Backbone as numpy.savetxt, mean C-alpha at the origin, in Angstrom:
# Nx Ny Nz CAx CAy CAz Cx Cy Cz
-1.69 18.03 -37.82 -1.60 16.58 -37.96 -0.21 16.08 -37.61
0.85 17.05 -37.98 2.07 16.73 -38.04 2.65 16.58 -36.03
1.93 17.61 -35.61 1.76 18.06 -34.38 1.56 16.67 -33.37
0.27 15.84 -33.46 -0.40 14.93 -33.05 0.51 13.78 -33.76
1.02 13.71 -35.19 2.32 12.62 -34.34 3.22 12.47 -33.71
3.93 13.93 -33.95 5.03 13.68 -33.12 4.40 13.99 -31.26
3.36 13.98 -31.36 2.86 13.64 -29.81 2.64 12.28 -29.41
2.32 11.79 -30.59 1.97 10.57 -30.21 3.44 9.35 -30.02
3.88 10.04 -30.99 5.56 9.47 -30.80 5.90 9.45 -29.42
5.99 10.60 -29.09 6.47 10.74 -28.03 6.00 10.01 -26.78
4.42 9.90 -26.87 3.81 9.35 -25.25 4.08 7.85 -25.61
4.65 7.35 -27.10 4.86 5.94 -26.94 6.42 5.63 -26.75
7.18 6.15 -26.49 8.52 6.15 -26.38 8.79 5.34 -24.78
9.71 4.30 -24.57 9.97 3.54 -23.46 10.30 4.59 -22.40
9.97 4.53 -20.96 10.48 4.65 -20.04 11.87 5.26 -19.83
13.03 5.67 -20.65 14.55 5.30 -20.59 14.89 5.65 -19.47
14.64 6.90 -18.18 14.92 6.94 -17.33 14.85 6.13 -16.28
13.48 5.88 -16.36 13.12 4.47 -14.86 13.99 2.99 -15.70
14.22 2.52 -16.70 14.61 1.85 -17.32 16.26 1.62 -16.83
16.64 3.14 -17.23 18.28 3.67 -16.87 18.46 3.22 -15.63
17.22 3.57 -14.66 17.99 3.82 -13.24 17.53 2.65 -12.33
16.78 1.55 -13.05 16.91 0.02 -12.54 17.75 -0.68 -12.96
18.56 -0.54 -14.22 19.91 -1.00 -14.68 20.91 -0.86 -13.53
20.74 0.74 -13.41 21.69 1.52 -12.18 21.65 0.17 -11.44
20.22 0.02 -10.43 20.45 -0.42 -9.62 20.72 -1.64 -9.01
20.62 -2.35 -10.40 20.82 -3.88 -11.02 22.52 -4.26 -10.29
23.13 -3.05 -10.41 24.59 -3.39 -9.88 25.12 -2.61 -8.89
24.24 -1.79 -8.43 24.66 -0.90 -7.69 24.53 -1.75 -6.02
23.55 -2.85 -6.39 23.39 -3.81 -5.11 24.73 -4.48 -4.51
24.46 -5.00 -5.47 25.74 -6.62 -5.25 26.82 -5.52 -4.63
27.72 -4.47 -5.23 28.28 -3.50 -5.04 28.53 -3.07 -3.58
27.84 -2.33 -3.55 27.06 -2.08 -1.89 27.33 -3.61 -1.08
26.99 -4.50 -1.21 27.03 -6.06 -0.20 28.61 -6.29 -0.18
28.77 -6.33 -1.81 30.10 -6.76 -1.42 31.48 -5.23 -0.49
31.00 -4.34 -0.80 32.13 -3.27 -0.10 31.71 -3.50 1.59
30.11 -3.81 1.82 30.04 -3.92 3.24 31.10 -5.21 3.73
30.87 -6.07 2.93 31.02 -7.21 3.55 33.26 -7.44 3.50
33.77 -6.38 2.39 34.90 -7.04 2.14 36.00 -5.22 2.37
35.36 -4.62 2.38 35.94 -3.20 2.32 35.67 -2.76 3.63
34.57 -2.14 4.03 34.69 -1.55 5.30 33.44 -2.37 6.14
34.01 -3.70 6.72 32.79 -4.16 7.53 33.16 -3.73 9.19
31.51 -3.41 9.29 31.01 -2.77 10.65 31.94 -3.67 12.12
31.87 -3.26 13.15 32.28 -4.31 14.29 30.96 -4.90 14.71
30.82 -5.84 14.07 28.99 -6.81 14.50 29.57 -7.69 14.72
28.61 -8.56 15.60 29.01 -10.06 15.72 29.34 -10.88 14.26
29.58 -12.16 15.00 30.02 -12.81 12.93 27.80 -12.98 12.80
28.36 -12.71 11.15 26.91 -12.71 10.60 26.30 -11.32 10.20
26.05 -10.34 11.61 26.15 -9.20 11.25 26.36 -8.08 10.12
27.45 -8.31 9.32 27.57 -8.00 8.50 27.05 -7.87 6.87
26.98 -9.30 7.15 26.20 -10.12 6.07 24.86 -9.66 5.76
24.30 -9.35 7.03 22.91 -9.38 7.76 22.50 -7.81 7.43
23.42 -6.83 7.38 23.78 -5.36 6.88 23.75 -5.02 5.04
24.43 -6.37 5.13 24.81 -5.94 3.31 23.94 -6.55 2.42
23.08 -7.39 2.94 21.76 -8.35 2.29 20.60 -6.77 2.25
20.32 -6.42 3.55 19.61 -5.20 3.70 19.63 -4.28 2.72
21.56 -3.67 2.80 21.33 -2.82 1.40 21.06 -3.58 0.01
21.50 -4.18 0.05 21.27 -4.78 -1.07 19.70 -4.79 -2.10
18.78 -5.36 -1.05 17.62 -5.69 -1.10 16.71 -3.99 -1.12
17.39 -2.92 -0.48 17.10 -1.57 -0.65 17.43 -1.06 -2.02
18.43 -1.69 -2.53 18.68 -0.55 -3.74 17.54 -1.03 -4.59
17.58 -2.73 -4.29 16.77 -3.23 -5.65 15.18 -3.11 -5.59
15.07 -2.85 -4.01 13.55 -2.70 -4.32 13.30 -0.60 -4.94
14.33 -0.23 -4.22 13.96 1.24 -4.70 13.85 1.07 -6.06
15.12 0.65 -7.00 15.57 0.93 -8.58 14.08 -0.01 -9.23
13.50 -1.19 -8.04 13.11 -2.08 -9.07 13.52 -2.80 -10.13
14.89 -2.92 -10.20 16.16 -3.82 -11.17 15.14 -5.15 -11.22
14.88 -6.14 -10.14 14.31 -7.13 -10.27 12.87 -6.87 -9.72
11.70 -8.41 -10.36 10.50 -8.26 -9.99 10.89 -8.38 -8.35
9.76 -7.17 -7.51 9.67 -7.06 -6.02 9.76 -8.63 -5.49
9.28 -9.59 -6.32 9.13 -10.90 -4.94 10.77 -11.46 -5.36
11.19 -11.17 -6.21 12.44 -11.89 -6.78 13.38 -10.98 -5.33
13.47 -9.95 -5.13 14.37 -9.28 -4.26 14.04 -9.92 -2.89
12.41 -10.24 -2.82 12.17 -10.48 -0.93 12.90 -12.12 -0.71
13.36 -13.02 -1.72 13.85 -14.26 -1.64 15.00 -13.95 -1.64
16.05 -12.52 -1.86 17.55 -13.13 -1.39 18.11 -13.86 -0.13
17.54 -12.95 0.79 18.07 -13.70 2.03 18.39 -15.03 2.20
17.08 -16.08 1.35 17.18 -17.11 1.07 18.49 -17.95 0.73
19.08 -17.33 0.03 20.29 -17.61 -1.34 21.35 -17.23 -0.44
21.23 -15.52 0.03 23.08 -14.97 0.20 22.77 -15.64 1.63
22.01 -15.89 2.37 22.22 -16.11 3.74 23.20 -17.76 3.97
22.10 -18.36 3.23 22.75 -19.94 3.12 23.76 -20.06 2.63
24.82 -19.29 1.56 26.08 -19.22 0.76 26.84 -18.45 1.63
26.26 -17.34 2.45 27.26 -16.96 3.25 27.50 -17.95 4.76
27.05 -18.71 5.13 27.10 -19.42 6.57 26.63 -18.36 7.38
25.61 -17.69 6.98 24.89 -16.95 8.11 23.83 -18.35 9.12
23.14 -18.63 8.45 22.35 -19.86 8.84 22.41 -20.67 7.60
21.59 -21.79 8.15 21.50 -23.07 7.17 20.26 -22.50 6.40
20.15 -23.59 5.16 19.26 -23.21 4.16 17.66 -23.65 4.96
17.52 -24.64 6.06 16.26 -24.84 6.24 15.90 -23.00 7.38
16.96 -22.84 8.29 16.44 -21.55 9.27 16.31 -20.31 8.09
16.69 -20.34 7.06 16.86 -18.99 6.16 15.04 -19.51 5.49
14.70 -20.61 5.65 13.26 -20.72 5.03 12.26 -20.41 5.88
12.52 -20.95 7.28 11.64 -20.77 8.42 10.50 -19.54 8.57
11.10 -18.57 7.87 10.12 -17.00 7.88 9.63 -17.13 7.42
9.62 -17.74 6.37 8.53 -17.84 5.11 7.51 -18.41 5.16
7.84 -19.34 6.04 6.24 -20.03 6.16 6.07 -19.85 7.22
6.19 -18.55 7.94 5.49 -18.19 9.19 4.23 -18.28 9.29
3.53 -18.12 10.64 1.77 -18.62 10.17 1.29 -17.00 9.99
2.17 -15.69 10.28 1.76 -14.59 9.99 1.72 -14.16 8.63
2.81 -15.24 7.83 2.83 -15.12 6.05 1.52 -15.86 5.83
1.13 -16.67 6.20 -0.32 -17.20 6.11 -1.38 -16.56 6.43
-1.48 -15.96 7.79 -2.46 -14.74 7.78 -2.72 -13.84 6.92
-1.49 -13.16 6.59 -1.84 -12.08 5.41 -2.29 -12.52 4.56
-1.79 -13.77 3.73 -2.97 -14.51 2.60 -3.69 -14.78 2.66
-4.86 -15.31 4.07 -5.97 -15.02 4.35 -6.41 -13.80 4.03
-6.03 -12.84 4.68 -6.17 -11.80 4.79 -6.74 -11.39 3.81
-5.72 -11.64 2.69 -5.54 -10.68 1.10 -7.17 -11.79 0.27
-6.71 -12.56 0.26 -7.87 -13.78 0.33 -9.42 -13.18 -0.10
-9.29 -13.04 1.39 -10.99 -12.46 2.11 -11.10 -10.81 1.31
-10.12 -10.35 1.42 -10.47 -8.88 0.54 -10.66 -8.73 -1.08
-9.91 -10.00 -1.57 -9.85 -10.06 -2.65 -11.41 -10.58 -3.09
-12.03 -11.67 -2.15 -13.51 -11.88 -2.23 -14.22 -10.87 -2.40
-14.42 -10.05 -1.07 -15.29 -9.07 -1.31 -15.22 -8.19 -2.13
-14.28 -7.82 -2.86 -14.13 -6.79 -3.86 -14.63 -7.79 -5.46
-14.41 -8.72 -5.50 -14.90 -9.56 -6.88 -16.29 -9.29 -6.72
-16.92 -9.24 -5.75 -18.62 -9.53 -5.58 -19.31 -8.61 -4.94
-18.26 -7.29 -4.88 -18.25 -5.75 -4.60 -19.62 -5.86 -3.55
-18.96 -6.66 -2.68 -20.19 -6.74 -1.53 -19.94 -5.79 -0.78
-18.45 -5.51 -0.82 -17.53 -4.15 -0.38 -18.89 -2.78 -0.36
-18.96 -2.64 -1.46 -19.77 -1.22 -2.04 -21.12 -1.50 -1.60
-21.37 -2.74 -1.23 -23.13 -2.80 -0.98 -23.50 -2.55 0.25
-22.25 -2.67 1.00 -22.13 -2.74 2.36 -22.22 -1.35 3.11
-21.05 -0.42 2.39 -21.09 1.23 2.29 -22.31 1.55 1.85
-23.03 1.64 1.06 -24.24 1.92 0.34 -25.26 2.10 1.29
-25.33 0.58 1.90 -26.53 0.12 3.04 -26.15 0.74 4.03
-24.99 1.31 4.99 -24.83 1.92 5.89 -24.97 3.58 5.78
-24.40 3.94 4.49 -25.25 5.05 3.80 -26.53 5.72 4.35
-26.87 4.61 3.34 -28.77 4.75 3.44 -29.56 4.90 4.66
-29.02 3.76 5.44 -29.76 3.91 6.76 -29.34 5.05 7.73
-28.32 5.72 7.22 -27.90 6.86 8.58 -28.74 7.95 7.89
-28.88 8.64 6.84 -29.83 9.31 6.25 -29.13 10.17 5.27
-29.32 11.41 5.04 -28.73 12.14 4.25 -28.20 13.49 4.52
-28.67 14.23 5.89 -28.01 15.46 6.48 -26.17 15.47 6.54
-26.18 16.77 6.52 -24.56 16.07 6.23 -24.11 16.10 7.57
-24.48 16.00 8.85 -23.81 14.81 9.37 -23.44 13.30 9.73
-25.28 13.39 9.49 -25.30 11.73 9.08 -24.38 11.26 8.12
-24.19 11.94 7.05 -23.46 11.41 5.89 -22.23 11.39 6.35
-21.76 12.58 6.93 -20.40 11.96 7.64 -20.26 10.79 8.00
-21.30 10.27 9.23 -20.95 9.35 10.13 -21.31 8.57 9.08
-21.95 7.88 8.20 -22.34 6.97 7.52 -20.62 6.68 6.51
-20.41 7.60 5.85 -19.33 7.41 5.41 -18.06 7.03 6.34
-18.30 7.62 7.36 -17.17 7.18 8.68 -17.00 5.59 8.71
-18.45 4.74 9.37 -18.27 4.06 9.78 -18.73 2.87 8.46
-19.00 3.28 7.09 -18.78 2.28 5.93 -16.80 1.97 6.10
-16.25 3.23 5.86 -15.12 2.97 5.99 -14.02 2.64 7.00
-14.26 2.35 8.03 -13.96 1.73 9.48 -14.09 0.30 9.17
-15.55 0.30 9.38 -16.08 -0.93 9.16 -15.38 -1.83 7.89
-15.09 -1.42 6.58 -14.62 -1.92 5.47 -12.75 -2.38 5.71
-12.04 -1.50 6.40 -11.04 -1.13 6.56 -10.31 -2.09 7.71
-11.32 -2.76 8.19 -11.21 -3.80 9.28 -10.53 -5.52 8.37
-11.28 -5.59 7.28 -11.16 -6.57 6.71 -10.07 -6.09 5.51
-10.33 -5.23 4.99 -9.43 -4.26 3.27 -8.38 -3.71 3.94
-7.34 -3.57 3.29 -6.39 -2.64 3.58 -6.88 -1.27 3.41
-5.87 -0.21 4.17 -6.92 0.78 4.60 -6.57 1.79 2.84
-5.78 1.60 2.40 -5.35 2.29 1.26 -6.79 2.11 0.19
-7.29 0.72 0.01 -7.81 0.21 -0.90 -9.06 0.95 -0.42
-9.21 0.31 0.96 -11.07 1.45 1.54 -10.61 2.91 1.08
-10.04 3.70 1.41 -10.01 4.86 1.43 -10.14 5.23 -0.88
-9.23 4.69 -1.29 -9.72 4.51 -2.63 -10.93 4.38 -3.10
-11.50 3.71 -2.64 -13.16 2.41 -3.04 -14.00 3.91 -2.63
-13.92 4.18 -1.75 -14.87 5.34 -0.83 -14.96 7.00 -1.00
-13.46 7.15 -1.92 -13.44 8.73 -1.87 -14.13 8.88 -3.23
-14.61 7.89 -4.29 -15.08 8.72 -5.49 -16.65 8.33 -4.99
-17.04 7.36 -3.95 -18.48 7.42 -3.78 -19.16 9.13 -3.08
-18.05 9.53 -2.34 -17.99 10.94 -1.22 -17.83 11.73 -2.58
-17.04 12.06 -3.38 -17.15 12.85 -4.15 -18.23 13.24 -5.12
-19.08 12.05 -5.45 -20.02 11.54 -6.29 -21.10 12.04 -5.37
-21.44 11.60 -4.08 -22.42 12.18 -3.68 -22.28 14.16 -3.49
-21.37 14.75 -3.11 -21.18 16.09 -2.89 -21.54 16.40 -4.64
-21.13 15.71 -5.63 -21.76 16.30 -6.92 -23.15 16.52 -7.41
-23.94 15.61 -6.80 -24.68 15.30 -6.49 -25.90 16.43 -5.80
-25.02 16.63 -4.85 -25.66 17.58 -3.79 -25.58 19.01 -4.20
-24.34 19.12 -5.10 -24.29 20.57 -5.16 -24.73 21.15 -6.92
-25.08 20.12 -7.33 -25.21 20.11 -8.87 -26.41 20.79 -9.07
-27.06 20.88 -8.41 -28.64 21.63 -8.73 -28.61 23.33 -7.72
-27.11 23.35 -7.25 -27.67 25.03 -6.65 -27.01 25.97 -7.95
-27.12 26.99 -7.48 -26.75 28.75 -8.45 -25.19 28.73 -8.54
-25.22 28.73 -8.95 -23.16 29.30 -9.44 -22.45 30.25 -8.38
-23.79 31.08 -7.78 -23.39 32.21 -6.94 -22.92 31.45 -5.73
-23.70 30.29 -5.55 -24.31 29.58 -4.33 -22.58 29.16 -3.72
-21.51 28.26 -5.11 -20.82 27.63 -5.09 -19.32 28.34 -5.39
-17.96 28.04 -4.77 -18.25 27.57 -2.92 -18.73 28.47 -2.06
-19.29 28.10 -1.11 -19.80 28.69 0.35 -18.67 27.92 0.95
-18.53 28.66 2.62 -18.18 28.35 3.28 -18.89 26.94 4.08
-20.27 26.35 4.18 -20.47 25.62 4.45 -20.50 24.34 3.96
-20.34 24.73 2.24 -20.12 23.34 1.33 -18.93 23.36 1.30
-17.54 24.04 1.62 -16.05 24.03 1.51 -15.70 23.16 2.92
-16.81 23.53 3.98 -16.86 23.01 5.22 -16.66 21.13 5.54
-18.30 20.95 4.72 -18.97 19.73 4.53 -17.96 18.96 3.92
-17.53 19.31 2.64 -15.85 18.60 1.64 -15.24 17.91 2.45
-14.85 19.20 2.92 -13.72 18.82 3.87 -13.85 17.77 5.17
-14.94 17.89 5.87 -14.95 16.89 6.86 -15.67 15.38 5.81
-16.00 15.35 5.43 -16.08 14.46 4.59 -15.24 13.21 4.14
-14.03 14.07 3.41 -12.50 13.87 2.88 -11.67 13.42 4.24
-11.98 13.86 5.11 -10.92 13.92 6.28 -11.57 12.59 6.96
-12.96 12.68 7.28 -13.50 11.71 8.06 -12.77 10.23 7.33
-13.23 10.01 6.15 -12.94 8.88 5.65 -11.60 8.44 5.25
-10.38 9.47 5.54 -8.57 9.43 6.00 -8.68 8.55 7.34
-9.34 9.16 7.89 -9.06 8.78 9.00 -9.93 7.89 9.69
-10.81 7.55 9.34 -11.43 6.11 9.35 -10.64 5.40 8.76
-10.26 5.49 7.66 -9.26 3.79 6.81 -8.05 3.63 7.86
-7.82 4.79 8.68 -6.98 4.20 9.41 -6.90 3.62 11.03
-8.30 4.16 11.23 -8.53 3.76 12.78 -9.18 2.62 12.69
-9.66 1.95 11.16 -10.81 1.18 11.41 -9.40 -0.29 10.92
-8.17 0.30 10.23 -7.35 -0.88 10.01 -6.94 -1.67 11.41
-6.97 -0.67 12.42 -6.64 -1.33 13.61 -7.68 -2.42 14.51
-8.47 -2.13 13.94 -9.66 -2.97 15.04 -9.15 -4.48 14.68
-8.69 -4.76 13.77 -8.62 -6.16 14.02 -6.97 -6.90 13.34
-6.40 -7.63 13.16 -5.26 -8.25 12.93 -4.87 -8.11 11.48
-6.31 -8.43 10.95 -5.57 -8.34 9.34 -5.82 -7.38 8.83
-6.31 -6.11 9.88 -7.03 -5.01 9.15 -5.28 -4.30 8.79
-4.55 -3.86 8.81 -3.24 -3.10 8.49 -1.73 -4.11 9.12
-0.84 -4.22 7.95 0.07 -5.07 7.94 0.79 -4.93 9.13
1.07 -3.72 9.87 2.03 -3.74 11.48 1.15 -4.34 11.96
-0.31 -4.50 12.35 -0.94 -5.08 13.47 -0.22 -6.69 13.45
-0.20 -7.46 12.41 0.38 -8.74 11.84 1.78 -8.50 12.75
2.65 -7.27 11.90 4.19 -7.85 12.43 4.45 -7.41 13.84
3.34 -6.71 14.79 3.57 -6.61 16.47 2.95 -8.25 16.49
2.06 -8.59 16.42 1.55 -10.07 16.65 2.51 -10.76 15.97
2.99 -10.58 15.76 4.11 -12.02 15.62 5.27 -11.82 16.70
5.37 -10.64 17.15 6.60 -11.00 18.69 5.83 -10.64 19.53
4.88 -10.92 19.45 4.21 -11.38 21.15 4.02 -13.01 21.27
């Protein structure tokens, strides 16, 4: 009994390390900006510098997590306009890019289908109709997650999809002999399985603009 509290003590005890080392990095920023900017600055054009030490800056704090992530993506905002890098309206201009708008579409439309897990009905039905041999099931699982991965980020498909693949192989293998399990052809099947649907979340993010966040930031310098 004595055992199970001091366990329980323990798994309720704060963070102190990740805690410690966002403090760290709480000052380890500004730090970093200011030695770029006043100790050893680079030979850049004027601005440059600035433009260097905002960067680290915005690196330590997103690594340490010192501040909430959106609080760090608004410095530029602040040190750019205080330093005379640009004026306060060009330091806003990114922000309301129409590609920052896309992605909120984007996130939008995924966030729909996952409330009304039309997501899963969709996989299911493509499932079903390819059949149940395990290659069909491959391809069925292939192209649920292609297909899904077009609209979802490919992280989220590949999530949503690997406990349905796992669930069915339990499924499949739950009623043979002990002797039976593993074979080389069910270690086989796993595996292309697992792999198919890696690599669908990521071929299928490309088919379209909002399917994976680089497709967005090449379309914005074209």
């Amino acid at each position: 009994m004595a055992q199970d509290l001091n366990a329980h003590d323990e798994n309720s005890l704060p963070p102190e390390s990740g805690w410690r080392f966002g403090r760290l990095g709480l000052w380890i920023g500004p730090i970093l900006f200011a030695l770029q900017i006043y100790v050893s600055p680079l030979p850049l054009q004027p601005g440059g510098n600035e433009v260097v030490a905002v960067a680290l800056w915005m690196l330590i704090w997103w690594i340490s997590e010192a501040v909430p992530l959106p609080v760090t993506a608004l410095l530029p905002i602040v040190i750019f306009s205080l330093t005379g890098v640009m004026s306060l309206d060009e330091a806003l201009t990114p922000y309301s890019s129409k590609i920052v708008y896309l992605f909120f579409g984007g996130f939008l439309l995924a966030l729909g289908l996952e409330t009304h897990n039309l997501h899963k009905r969709i996989a299911l039905l493509i499932i079903s109709a390819v059949g149940v041999s395990p290659p069909r099931m491959i391809l069925g699982f292939m192209l649920s997650t292609a297909i899904l991965s077009m609209w979802i980020s490919n992280t989220a498909t590949a999530v949503m999809m690997l406990p349905m693949a796992l669930s069915c192989l339990q499924l499949i293998y739950q009623d043979q002999p002990a002797s039976d399990l593993p074979n080389r052809d069910a270690k086989h099947f796993s595996t292309a399985l697992v792999l198919g649907i890696a690599f669908s979340a990521s071929i299928g993010g490309m088919g379209t603009v909002i399917g994976t966040p680089p497709n967005l930031v090449m379309r914005g310098y074209n």
